[in-house]
Tab-separated table of C-alpha atoms in Angstrom:
chain	number	residue	atom	x	y	z
A	66	MET	CA	0.000	0.000	0.000
A	67	ALA	CA	1.138	3.482	-0.747
A	68	TYR	CA	2.694	5.449	2.047
A	69	GLN	CA	0.233	7.816	3.597
A	70	ARG	CA	1.151	10.653	5.867
A	71	LYS	CA	-0.268	10.285	9.342
A	72	ARG	CA	-3.351	12.393	9.629
A	73	ILE	CA	-4.388	14.508	12.520
A	74	CYS	CA	-7.223	13.319	14.710
A	75	ARG	CA	-10.560	13.972	13.028
A	76	PHE	CA	-12.307	14.575	16.312
A	77	CYS	CA	-9.745	17.132	17.470
A	78	GLU	CA	-9.970	18.822	14.111
A	79	ALA	CA	-13.754	18.975	14.278
A	80	GLY	CA	-13.728	20.177	17.890
A	81	VAL	CA	-15.660	17.164	19.205
A	82	GLN	CA	-15.444	16.681	22.958
A	83	TYR	CA	-17.881	13.868	23.493
A	84	ILE	CA	-18.614	10.891	21.264
A	85	ASP	CA	-22.178	9.702	21.649
A	86	TYR	CA	-22.896	5.995	21.325
A	87	ARG	CA	-26.329	6.732	19.854
A	88	ASP	CA	-24.756	8.602	16.974
A	89	GLU	CA	-24.063	5.463	14.968
A	90	LYS	CA	-23.741	7.285	11.657
A	91	ARG	CA	-20.842	9.423	12.842
A	92	VAL	CA	-19.139	6.505	14.518
A	93	SER	CA	-19.629	3.783	11.908
A	94	ARG	CA	-16.939	5.199	9.632
A	95	PHE	CA	-14.414	4.060	12.229
A	96	LEU	CA	-15.348	0.431	11.661
A	97	THR	CA	-13.991	-1.841	8.962
A	98	GLU	CA	-16.505	-3.457	6.657
A	99	ARG	CA	-16.218	-6.551	8.831
A	100	GLY	CA	-17.269	-4.475	11.833
A	101	LYS	CA	-13.893	-4.224	13.558
A	102	ILE	CA	-12.744	-1.003	15.178
A	103	ILE	CA	-10.128	0.719	13.025
A	104	PRO	CA	-6.869	1.078	14.978
A	105	ARG	CA	-5.613	4.537	15.620
A	106	ARG	CA	-2.406	3.919	13.769
A	107	VAL	CA	-4.572	3.747	10.669
A	108	SER	CA	-7.221	6.371	11.383
A	109	GLY	CA	-4.832	8.806	13.057
A	110	THR	CA	-7.244	9.379	15.947
A	111	CYS	CA	-5.576	10.670	19.134
A	112	ALA	CA	-5.462	8.482	22.246
A	113	LYS	CA	-8.107	10.456	24.108
A	114	HIS	CA	-10.619	10.316	21.298
A	115	GLN	CA	-9.850	6.700	20.455
A	116	ARG	CA	-10.748	5.729	24.039
A	117	MET	CA	-14.008	7.631	23.825
A	118	LEU	CA	-14.673	6.188	20.388
A	119	SER	CA	-14.082	2.591	21.419
A	120	SER	CA	-16.442	2.910	24.422
A	121	ALA	CA	-19.045	4.508	22.189
A	122	ILE	CA	-18.759	1.715	19.614
A	123	LYS	CA	-19.008	-0.982	22.266
A	124	ARG	CA	-22.107	0.626	23.757
A	125	ALA	CA	-23.668	1.017	20.331
A	126	ARG	CA	-23.065	-2.679	19.724
A	127	ILE	CA	-24.988	-3.602	22.857
A	128	LEU	CA	-27.919	-1.586	21.548
A	129	SER	CA	-27.633	-3.304	18.172
A	130	LEU	CA	-26.954	0.014	16.486
A	131	LEU	CA	-23.660	-1.360	15.189
A	132	PRO	CA	-22.683	-4.956	14.457
A	133	PHE	CA	-20.245	-7.036	16.496
A	134	VAL	CA	-19.365	-8.830	13.275
A	135	SER	CA	-20.613	-8.304	9.791
A	136	ASP	CA	-20.588	-11.049	7.181
A	137	ASN	CA	-22.074	-8.962	4.450
A	138	PRO	CA	-19.883	-5.902	4.128
A	139	ALA	CA	-21.968	-2.798	3.595
B	58	MET	CA	-31.524	7.869	49.994
B	59	SER	CA	-28.147	8.440	48.754
B	60	GLU	CA	-26.959	10.873	46.195
B	61	LEU	CA	-28.734	11.088	42.868
B	62	ARG	CA	-26.664	10.440	39.797
B	63	ASN	CA	-27.260	10.965	36.100
B	64	TYR	CA	-27.925	7.973	33.912
B	65	GLU	CA	-28.775	7.499	30.294
B	66	VAL	CA	-31.089	4.535	29.974
B	67	THR	CA	-31.958	3.248	26.520
B	68	PHE	CA	-34.187	0.255	26.000
B	69	ILE	CA	-35.578	-1.596	23.040
B	70	ALA	CA	-39.184	-2.728	23.041
B	71	GLU	CA	-41.043	-5.014	20.675
B	72	PRO	CA	-41.119	-3.512	17.155
B	73	ASN	CA	-44.872	-3.977	16.731
B	74	PHE	CA	-45.678	-1.600	19.597
B	75	ASP	CA	-48.140	1.136	18.771
B	76	ASP	CA	-48.192	4.528	20.498
B	77	GLU	CA	-50.596	3.295	23.113
B	78	ARG	CA	-48.438	0.380	24.207
B	79	VAL	CA	-45.323	2.560	24.183
B	80	ASN	CA	-47.113	5.117	26.358
B	81	SER	CA	-48.130	2.435	28.780
B	82	LEU	CA	-44.575	1.060	28.901
B	83	VAL	CA	-43.031	4.493	29.458
B	84	GLY	CA	-45.645	5.101	32.157
B	85	LYS	CA	-44.755	1.895	33.977
B	86	TYR	CA	-41.066	2.667	33.594
B	87	THR	CA	-41.452	6.176	35.021
B	88	GLU	CA	-43.459	4.794	37.901
B	89	PHE	CA	-40.745	2.248	38.638
B	90	ILE	CA	-37.976	4.862	38.621
B	91	GLU	CA	-39.961	7.140	40.902
B	92	LYS	CA	-40.723	4.315	43.281
B	93	ASN	CA	-36.963	3.808	43.571
B	94	GLY	CA	-36.286	7.432	44.461
B	95	GLY	CA	-35.425	8.787	41.014
B	96	THR	CA	-36.894	11.073	38.396
B	97	VAL	CA	-37.150	10.737	34.632
B	98	GLU	CA	-35.773	13.963	33.176
B	99	LYS	CA	-36.238	13.296	29.504
B	100	VAL	CA	-37.827	10.694	27.258
B	101	GLU	CA	-36.989	10.468	23.595
B	102	ARG	CA	-38.767	7.960	21.375
B	103	MET	CA	-36.266	7.079	18.710
B	104	GLY	CA	-38.918	4.895	17.150
B	105	LYS	CA	-38.738	1.703	15.186
B	106	LYS	CA	-35.252	1.025	13.911
B	107	ARG	CA	-33.578	-1.830	12.148
B	108	LEU	CA	-31.283	-3.834	14.418
B	109	ALA	CA	-27.667	-4.234	13.342
B	110	TYR	CA	-27.961	-7.926	14.189
B	111	ALA	CA	-30.942	-10.132	14.937
B	112	ILE	CA	-31.912	-10.494	18.598
B	113	GLU	CA	-34.001	-13.587	19.270
B	114	LYS	CA	-35.064	-13.565	15.613
B	115	ARG	CA	-36.198	-9.939	15.689
B	116	GLN	CA	-34.954	-7.680	12.907
B	117	TYR	CA	-36.446	-4.454	14.272
B	118	GLY	CA	-36.898	-2.817	17.618
B	119	TYR	CA	-38.642	0.182	19.090
B	120	TYR	CA	-35.964	2.355	20.708
B	121	ILE	CA	-36.675	4.507	23.723
B	122	TYR	CA	-33.998	6.757	25.155
B	123	THR	CA	-34.336	8.357	28.579
B	124	GLU	CA	-32.291	10.544	30.858
B	125	VAL	CA	-32.764	9.740	34.490
B	126	LYS	CA	-31.615	10.971	37.880
B	127	MET	CA	-31.601	8.197	40.433
B	128	PRO	CA	-29.542	6.791	43.289
B	129	GLY	CA	-26.984	4.135	42.416
B	130	GLU	CA	-28.902	1.543	44.431
B	131	ALA	CA	-31.754	1.782	41.945
B	132	VAL	CA	-29.668	0.415	39.073
B	133	ALA	CA	-29.743	-3.255	40.061
B	134	PRO	CA	-33.528	-3.335	40.607
B	135	LEU	CA	-33.997	-1.495	37.317
B	136	LYS	CA	-31.939	-4.056	35.439
B	137	ARG	CA	-33.944	-6.837	37.064
B	138	TRP	CA	-37.132	-5.073	36.067
B	139	PHE	CA	-35.992	-4.968	32.457
B	140	ALA	CA	-34.954	-8.612	32.556
B	141	LEU	CA	-38.395	-9.648	33.804
B	142	SER	CA	-40.217	-7.397	31.381
B	143	GLU	CA	-41.983	-9.057	28.476
B	144	ASP	CA	-41.971	-5.819	26.497
B	145	VAL	CA	-38.279	-4.930	26.612
B	146	PHE	CA	-35.712	-7.286	25.126
B	147	ARG	CA	-32.574	-5.173	25.393
B	148	HIS	CA	-31.490	-2.273	27.576
B	149	LEU	CA	-28.414	-0.202	28.333
B	150	ALA	CA	-27.910	2.020	31.357
B	151	VAL	CA	-24.905	4.331	31.289
B	152	ARG	CA	-23.732	6.406	34.213
B	153	MET	CA	-22.998	9.968	33.131
B	154	THR	CA	-20.532	11.908	35.237
B	155	ASP	CA	-21.045	15.655	35.513
B	156	ARG	CA	-18.130	16.012	33.146
B	157	ASP	CA	-19.747	13.698	30.579
B	158	VAL	CA	-22.970	15.688	30.771
B	159	ARG	CA	-21.115	18.943	30.237
B	160	LEU	CA	-18.982	17.693	27.361
B	161	LYS	CA	-21.970	16.139	25.665
B	162	ALA	CA	-23.911	19.392	25.871
B	163	VAL	CA	-20.964	21.350	24.487
B	164	THR	CA	-20.527	18.933	21.610
B	165	THR	CA	-24.232	18.824	20.740
B	166	GLU	CA	-24.256	22.605	20.636
B	167	HIS	CA	-21.123	22.519	18.500
B	168	TYR	CA	-22.741	20.169	15.959
B	169	ARG	CA	-25.799	22.406	15.808
B	170	LYS	CA	-23.697	25.497	15.084
B	171	GLU	CA	-21.707	23.634	12.480
B	172	MET	CA	-24.933	22.633	10.719
B	173	ASP	CA	-26.187	26.211	10.763
B	174	ARG	CA	-22.902	27.434	9.404
B	175	ARG	CA	-22.922	24.934	6.573
B	176	ASN	CA	-26.502	25.709	5.681
B	177	ALA	CA	-25.725	29.419	5.663
B	178	ALA	CA	-22.678	28.825	3.499
B	179	THR	CA	-24.267	26.572	0.900
B	180	ARG	CA	-27.745	27.990	0.393
B	181	PRO	CA	-26.962	31.580	-0.625
B	182	GLY	CA	-23.912	30.337	-2.562
B	183	ALA	CA	-26.099	28.031	-4.605
B	184	ARG	CA	-28.467	30.881	-5.407
B	185	GLU	CA	-25.694	33.073	-6.742
B	186	GLY	CA	-24.281	30.296	-8.821
B	187	GLY	CA	-20.663	30.733	-7.770
B	188	PHE	CA	-19.960	28.069	-5.173
B	189	ARG	CA	-16.537	29.340	-4.190
B	190	GLU	CA	-17.510	32.980	-3.998
B	191	GLY	CA	-20.713	32.158	-2.143
B	192	GLY	CA	-18.753	30.170	0.407
B	193	ARG	CA	-16.275	32.965	0.969
B	194	GLU	CA	-18.895	35.618	1.365
B	195	PHE	CA	-20.716	33.846	4.119
B	196	ARG	CA	-17.697	32.924	6.157
B	197	GLU	CA	-18.268	33.697	9.801
B	198	GLY	CA	-16.199	36.158	11.815
B	199	GLY	CA	-13.039	35.815	9.741
B	200	ARG	CA	-12.562	32.204	10.771
B	201	PRO	CA	-10.587	30.313	8.128
B	202	GLU	CA	-12.660	27.990	5.976
B	203	ARG	CA	-12.197	24.342	6.680
B	204	ARG	CA	-10.554	22.734	3.689
B	205	ASP	CA	-11.688	19.294	2.655
B	206	ASP	CA	-8.769	17.232	1.525
């Protein structure tokens, strides 16, 4: 894969301070098509926001807003 | 009773529920919270939504989101109540610290402003035909435009 410069955290850039687990549309872009959480080395998310993001994703999964696993990639 | 804390309680009821049954469920829920020394601050019916994965063969669920103030001791009985309920098949209760509440409010407000700003920037621009010029003209308070890469 081509070398890509590490990006700055999208949440910091957008001025987001809280990631809501009910906001599945905003959060789902940080999942792979299989439903895994994209690591921060790939997405460039900062540690603070990645922690918030991962809790939000896990909560959203409990509420069946996001999949735990996805066999049919969207 | 001990100190009241903030919780966000979301639960998913049977998808075939009509308004009447939802009202009755929310009523029973509110009654239960109040009996346990809490208050329901906000109820938001998110409505019937498709589940990301099937739960006991259901593909849809009726989502109800609530914000509640209640003592910590009320959580366990509440969870038991949900477990025994025939109407609710999934629930999530999240403790919100004062900090969480504050940050969430700030961020919600931030999203709202961002939406307003975008609407203001695109609508008049579209009318004048020149996208770039329209965008520039309606820039707020000299803040630099966000560049999409």
